Short mmCIF file of C-alpha atoms in Angstrom, two decimals:
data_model
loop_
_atom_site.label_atom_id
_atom_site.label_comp_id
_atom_site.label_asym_id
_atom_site.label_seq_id
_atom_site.Cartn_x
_atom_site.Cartn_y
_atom_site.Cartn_z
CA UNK A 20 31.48 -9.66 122.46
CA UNK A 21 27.89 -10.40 123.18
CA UNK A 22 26.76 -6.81 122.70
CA UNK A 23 28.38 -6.90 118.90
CA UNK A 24 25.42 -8.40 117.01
CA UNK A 25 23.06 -6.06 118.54
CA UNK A 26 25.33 -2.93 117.68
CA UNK A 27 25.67 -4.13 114.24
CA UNK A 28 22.11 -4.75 113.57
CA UNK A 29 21.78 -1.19 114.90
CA UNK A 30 24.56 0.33 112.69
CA UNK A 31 23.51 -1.69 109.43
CA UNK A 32 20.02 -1.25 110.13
CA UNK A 33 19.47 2.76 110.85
CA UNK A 34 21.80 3.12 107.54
CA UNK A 35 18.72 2.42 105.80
CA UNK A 36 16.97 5.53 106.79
CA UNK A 37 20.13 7.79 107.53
CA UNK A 38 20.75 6.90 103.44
CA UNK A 39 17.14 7.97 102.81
CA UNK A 40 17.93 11.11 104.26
CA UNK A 41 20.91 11.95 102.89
CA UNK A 42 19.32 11.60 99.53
CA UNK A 43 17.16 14.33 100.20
CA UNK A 44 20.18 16.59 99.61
CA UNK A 45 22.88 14.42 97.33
CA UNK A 46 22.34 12.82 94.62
CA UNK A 47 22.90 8.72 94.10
CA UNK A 48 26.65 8.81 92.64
CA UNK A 49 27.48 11.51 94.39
CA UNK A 50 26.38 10.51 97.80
CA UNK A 51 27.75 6.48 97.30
CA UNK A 52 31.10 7.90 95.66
CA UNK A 53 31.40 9.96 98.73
CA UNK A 54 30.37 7.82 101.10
CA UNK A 55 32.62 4.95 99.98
CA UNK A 56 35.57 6.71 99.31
CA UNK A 57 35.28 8.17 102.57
CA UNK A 58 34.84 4.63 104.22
CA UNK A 59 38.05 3.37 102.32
CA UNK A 60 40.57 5.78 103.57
CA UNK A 61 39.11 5.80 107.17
CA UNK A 62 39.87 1.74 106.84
CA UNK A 63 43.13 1.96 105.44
CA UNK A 64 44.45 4.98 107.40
CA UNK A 65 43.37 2.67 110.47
CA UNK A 66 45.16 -0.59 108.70
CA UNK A 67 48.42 1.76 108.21
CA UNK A 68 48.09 2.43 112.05
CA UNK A 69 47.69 -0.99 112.99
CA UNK A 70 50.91 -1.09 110.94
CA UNK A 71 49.77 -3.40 108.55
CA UNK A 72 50.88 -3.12 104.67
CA UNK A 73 48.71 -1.45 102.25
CA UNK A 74 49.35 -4.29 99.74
CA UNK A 75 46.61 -6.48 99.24
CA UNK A 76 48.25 -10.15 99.13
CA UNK A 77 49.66 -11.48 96.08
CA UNK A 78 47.23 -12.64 93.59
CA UNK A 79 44.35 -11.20 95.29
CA UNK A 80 44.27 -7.90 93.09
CA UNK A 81 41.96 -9.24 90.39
CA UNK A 82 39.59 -10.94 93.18
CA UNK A 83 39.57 -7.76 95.36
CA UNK A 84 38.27 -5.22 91.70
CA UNK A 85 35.23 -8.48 91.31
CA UNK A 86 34.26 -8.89 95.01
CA UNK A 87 34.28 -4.56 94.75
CA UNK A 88 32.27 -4.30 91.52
CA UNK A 89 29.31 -6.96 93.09
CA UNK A 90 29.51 -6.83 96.73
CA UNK A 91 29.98 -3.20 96.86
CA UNK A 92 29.69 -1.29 93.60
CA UNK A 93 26.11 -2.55 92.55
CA UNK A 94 25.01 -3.03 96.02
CA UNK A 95 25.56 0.21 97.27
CA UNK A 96 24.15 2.23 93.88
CA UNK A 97 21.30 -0.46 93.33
CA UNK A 98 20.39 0.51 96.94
CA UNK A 99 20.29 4.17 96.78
CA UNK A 100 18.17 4.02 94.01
CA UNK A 101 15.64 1.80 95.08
CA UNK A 102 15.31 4.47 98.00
CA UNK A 103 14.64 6.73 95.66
CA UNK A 104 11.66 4.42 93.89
CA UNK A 105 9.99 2.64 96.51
CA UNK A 106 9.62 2.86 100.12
CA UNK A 107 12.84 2.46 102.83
CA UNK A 108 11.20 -0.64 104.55
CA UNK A 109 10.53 -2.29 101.16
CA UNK A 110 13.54 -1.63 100.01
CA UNK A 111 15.20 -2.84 102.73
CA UNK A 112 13.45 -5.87 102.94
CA UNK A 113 13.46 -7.10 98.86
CA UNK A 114 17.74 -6.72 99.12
CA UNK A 115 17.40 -9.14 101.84
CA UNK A 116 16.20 -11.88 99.57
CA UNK A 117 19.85 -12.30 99.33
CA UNK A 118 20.45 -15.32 100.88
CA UNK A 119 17.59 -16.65 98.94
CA UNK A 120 19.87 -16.09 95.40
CA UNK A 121 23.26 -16.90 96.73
CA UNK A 122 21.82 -20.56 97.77
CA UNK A 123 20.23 -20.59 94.13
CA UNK A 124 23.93 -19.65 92.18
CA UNK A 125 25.37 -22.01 94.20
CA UNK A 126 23.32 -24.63 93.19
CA UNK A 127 23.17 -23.12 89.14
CA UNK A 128 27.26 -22.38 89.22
CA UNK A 129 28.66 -24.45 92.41
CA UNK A 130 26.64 -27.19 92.23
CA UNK A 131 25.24 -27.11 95.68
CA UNK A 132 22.82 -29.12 96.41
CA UNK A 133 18.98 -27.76 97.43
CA UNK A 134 18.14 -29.62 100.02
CA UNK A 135 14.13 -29.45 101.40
CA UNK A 136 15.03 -25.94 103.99
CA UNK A 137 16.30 -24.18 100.89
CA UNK A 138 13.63 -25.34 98.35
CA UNK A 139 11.06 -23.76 101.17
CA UNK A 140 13.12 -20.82 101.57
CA UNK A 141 13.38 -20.39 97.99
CA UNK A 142 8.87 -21.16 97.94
CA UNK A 143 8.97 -18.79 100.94
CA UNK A 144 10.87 -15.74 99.95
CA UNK A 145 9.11 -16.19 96.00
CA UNK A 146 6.02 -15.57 98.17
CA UNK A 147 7.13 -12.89 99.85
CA UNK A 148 8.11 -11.16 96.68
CA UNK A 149 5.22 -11.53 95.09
CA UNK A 150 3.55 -9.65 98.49
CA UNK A 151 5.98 -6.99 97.95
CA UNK A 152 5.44 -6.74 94.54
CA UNK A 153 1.17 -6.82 94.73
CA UNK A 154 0.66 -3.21 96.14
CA UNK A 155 3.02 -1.07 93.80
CA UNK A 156 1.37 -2.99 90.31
CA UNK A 157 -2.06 -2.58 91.83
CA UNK A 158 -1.46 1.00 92.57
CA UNK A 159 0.03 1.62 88.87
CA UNK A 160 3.54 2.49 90.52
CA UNK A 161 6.91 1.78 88.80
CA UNK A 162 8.86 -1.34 88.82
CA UNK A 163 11.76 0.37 89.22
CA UNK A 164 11.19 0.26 92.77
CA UNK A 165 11.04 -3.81 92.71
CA UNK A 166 14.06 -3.94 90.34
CA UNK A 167 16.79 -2.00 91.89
CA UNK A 168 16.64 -3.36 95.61
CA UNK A 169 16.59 -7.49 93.70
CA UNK A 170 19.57 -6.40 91.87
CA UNK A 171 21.54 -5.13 95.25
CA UNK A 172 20.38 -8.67 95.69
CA UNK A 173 21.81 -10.35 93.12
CA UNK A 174 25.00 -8.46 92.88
CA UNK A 175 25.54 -8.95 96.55
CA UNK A 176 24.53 -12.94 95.89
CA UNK A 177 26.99 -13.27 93.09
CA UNK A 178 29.67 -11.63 94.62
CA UNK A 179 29.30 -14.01 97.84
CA UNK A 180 29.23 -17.15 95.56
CA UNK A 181 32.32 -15.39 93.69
CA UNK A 182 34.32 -15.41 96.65
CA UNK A 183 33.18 -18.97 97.60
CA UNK A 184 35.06 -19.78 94.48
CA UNK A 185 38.02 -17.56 94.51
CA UNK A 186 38.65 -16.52 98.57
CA UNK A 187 40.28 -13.56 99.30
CA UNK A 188 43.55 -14.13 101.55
CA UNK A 189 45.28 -11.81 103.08
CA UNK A 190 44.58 -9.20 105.84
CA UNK A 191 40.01 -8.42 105.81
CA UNK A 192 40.66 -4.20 106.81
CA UNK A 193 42.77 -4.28 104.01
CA UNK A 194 40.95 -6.48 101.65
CA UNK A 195 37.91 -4.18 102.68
CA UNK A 196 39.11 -0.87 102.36
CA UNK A 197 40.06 -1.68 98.30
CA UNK A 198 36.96 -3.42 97.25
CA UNK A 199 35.43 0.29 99.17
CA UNK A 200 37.38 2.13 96.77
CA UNK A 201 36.75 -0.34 93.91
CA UNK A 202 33.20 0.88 94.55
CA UNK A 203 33.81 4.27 95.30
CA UNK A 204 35.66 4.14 91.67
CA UNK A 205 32.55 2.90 89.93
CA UNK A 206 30.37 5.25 91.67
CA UNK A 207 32.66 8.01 90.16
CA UNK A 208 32.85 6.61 86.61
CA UNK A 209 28.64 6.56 86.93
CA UNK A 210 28.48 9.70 88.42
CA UNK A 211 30.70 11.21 85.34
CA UNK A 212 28.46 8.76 82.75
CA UNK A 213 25.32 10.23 83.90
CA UNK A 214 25.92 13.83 83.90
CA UNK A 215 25.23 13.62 87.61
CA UNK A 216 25.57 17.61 89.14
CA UNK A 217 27.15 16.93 92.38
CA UNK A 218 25.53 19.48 94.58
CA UNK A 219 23.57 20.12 97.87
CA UNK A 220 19.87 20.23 96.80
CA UNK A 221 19.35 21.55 100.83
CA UNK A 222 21.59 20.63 103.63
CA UNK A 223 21.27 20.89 107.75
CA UNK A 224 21.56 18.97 110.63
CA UNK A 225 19.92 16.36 109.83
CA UNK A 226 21.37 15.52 106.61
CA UNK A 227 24.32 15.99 107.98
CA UNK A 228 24.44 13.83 110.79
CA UNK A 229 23.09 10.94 108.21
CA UNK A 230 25.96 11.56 106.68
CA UNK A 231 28.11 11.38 109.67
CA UNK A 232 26.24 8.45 110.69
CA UNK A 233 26.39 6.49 107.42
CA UNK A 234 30.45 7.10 107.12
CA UNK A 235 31.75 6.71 110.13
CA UNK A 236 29.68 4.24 112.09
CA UNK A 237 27.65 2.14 109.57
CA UNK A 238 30.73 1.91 107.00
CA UNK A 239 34.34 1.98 109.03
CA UNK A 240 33.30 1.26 112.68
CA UNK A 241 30.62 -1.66 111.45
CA UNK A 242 33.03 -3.08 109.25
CA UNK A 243 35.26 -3.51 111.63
CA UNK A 244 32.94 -4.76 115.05
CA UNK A 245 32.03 -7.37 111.79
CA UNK A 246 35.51 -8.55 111.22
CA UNK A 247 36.15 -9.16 114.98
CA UNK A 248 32.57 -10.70 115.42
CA UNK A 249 33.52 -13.14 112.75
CA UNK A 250 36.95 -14.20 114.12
CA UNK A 251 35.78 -14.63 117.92
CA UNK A 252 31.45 -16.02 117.43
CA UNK A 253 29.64 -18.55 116.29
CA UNK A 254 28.28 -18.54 112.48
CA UNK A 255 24.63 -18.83 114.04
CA UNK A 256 25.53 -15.72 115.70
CA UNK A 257 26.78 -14.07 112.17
CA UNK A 258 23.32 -15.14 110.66
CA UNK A 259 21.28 -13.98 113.29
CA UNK A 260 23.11 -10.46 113.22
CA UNK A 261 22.43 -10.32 109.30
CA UNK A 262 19.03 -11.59 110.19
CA UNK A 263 18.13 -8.34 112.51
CA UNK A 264 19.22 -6.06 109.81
CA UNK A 265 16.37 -5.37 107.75
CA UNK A 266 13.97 -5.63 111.13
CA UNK A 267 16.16 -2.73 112.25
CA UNK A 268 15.55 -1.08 108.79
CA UNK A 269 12.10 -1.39 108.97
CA UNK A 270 11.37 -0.26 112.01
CA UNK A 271 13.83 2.68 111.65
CA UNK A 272 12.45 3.46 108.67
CA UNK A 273 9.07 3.82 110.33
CA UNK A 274 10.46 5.98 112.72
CA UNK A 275 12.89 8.24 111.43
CA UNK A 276 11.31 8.96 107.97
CA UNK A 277 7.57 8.13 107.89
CA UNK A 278 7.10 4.55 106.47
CA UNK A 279 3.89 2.67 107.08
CA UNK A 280 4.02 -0.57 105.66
CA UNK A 281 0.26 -2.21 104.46
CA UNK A 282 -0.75 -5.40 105.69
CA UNK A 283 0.81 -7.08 102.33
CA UNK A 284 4.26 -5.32 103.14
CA UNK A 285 4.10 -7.26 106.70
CA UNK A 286 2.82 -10.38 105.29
CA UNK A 287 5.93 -10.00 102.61
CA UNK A 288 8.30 -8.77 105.15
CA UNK A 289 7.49 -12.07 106.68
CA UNK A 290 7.55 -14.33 104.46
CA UNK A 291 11.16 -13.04 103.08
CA UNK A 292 12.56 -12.67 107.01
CA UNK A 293 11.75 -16.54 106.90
CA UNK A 294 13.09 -17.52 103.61
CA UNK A 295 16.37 -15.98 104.85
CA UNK A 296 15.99 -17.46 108.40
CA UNK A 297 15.90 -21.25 106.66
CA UNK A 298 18.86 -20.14 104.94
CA UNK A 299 21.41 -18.83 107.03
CA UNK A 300 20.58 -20.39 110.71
CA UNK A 301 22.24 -23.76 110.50
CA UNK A 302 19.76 -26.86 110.44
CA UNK A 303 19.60 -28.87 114.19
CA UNK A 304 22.26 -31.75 114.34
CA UNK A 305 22.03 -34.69 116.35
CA UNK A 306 23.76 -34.76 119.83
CA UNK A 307 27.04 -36.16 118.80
CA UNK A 308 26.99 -33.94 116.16
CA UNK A 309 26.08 -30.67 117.60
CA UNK A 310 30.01 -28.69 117.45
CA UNK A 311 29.79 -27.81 114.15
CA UNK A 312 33.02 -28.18 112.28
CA UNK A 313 35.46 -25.39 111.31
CA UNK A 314 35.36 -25.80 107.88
CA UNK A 315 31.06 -25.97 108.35
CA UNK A 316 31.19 -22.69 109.99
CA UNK A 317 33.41 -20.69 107.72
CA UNK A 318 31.37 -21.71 104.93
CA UNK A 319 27.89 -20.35 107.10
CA UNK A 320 29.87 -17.29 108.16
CA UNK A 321 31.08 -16.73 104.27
CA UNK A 322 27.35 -16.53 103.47
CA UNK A 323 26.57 -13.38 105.69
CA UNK A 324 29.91 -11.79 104.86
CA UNK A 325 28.99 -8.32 103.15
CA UNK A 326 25.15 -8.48 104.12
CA UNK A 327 25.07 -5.79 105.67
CA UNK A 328 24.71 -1.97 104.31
#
């Protein structure tokens, strides 16, 4: 189990590029609507093999369409178009600000307390948005390119403090493979909406081995390394995975399809990679208090639960 964080952090983190790529050739409902659709039916053909039921668990219906319209749905489309509008690394890096708004619902709709870590993180990860922010204002670019990766954020956020509320029970594959087609579903009814053509602009190997890449490993196989990670580690171990995401990103990014952040991107990829950091990793105990409980770390682990795409 030790070498599951790292592959996840690899899966979750190339899919930042291989999605940049695969834009280059489908457009942004067409290439989500695809790409999630095909992740749902590779997770429930491999539930059905398992020989678990189809059915999500009574009562969970109207949770399962929510969790799918935040967690996936505006994730996954906010995403692709913020590739389009700004740069991979930055885009990678402004959705992870969302620890940073899940800790401020649940204090707005939960009533969670913000305790001294989180009112730094939230100072911190302010600051680091504001570096992000700087160079595409001074330059006379579009705030598009700010706006689309913070609301990925802040559907992702509300969809985690959702499910804090109302828990999904039943099997996760399951569970998983709807909300997938929940968001494959919106990406379709978007796709029809905005007179989207759904055709190759250019395609070859590259494009489509993103595309390979993107279905098959970052959406089924990741999904479910996650799911096993979460039922057999630590939720320090969970945060740290979601933590190495967008370094992944980055640096894939920079590799695979030309990014080269400016000394304010680093200073903002930074200061957000911290915010997060004070967030998710659990605060030091005392001694006799070390062994966190149960109940302490499925509330931690609930909190990096869909972080990753």
């Amino acid at each position: 189990m030790r070498i599951v964080p790292v592959v996840l952090a690899l899966l979750w983190g190339l899919n930042w590029p291989a999605v940049r790529i695969a834009l280059s050739a489908l457009p942004p409902w067409t290439l989500r609507g695809a790409g999630l659709a095909c992740g749902a039916i590779l997770l429930l053909a491999i539930a059905k093999a398992l020989g678990r039921s189809l059915r999500a668990a009574p009562g969970m219906a109207p949770r399962i369409a929510i969790a799918g319209v935040l967690n996936i749905a505006v994730f996954n489309v906010a995403t692709a178009f913020a590739q389009l509008n700004t740069s991979t690394s930055r885009a990678a890096v402004l959705t992870f600000t969302m620890p940073i708004w899940t800790a401020l619902f649940a204090w707005l709709l939960l009533g969670e307390r913000i305790d001294r870590r989180k009112a730094i993180a939230l100072a911190c990860g302010s600051a680091g948005i504001a570096l992000l922010a700087w160079p595409v204002f001074a330059a006379g670019g579009s705030a598009r390119g700010l706006v689309y990766p913070l609301v990925a954020a802040l559907g992702w956020a509300a969809g985690t403090v959702y499910l804090k509320f109302r828990p999904i029970a039943g099997d996760r594959i399951v569970a998983t493979g709807w909300q997938l087609a929940v968001g494959a579903a919106c990406a379709g009814i978007g796709l029809l909406a905005s007179g989207e053509t759904p055709r190759l602009a250019r395609f070859d190997a590259q494009v489509a081995g993103a595309l390979a890449f993107h279905v098959l490993l970052a959406t089924a196989l990741a999904y479910l390394l996650w799911f096993r990670m979460l039922e057999r580690t630590s939720a320090s171990t969970s945060a740290l995975t979601t933590l190495m995401i967008p370094v992944v990103g980055v640096l894939g990014a920079m590799m695979l399809v030309g990014d080269r952040p400016g000394a304010l991107d680093l200073a903002g990829f930074a200061a957000v990679l911290a915010a997060a950091a004070l967030i998710l990793l659990p605060a030091r105990a005392p001694a006799k208090l070390a062994a966190p409980t149960a109940g302490a770390a499925a509330q931690a682990q609930a909190q990096t639960k869909g972080a990753t795409r």
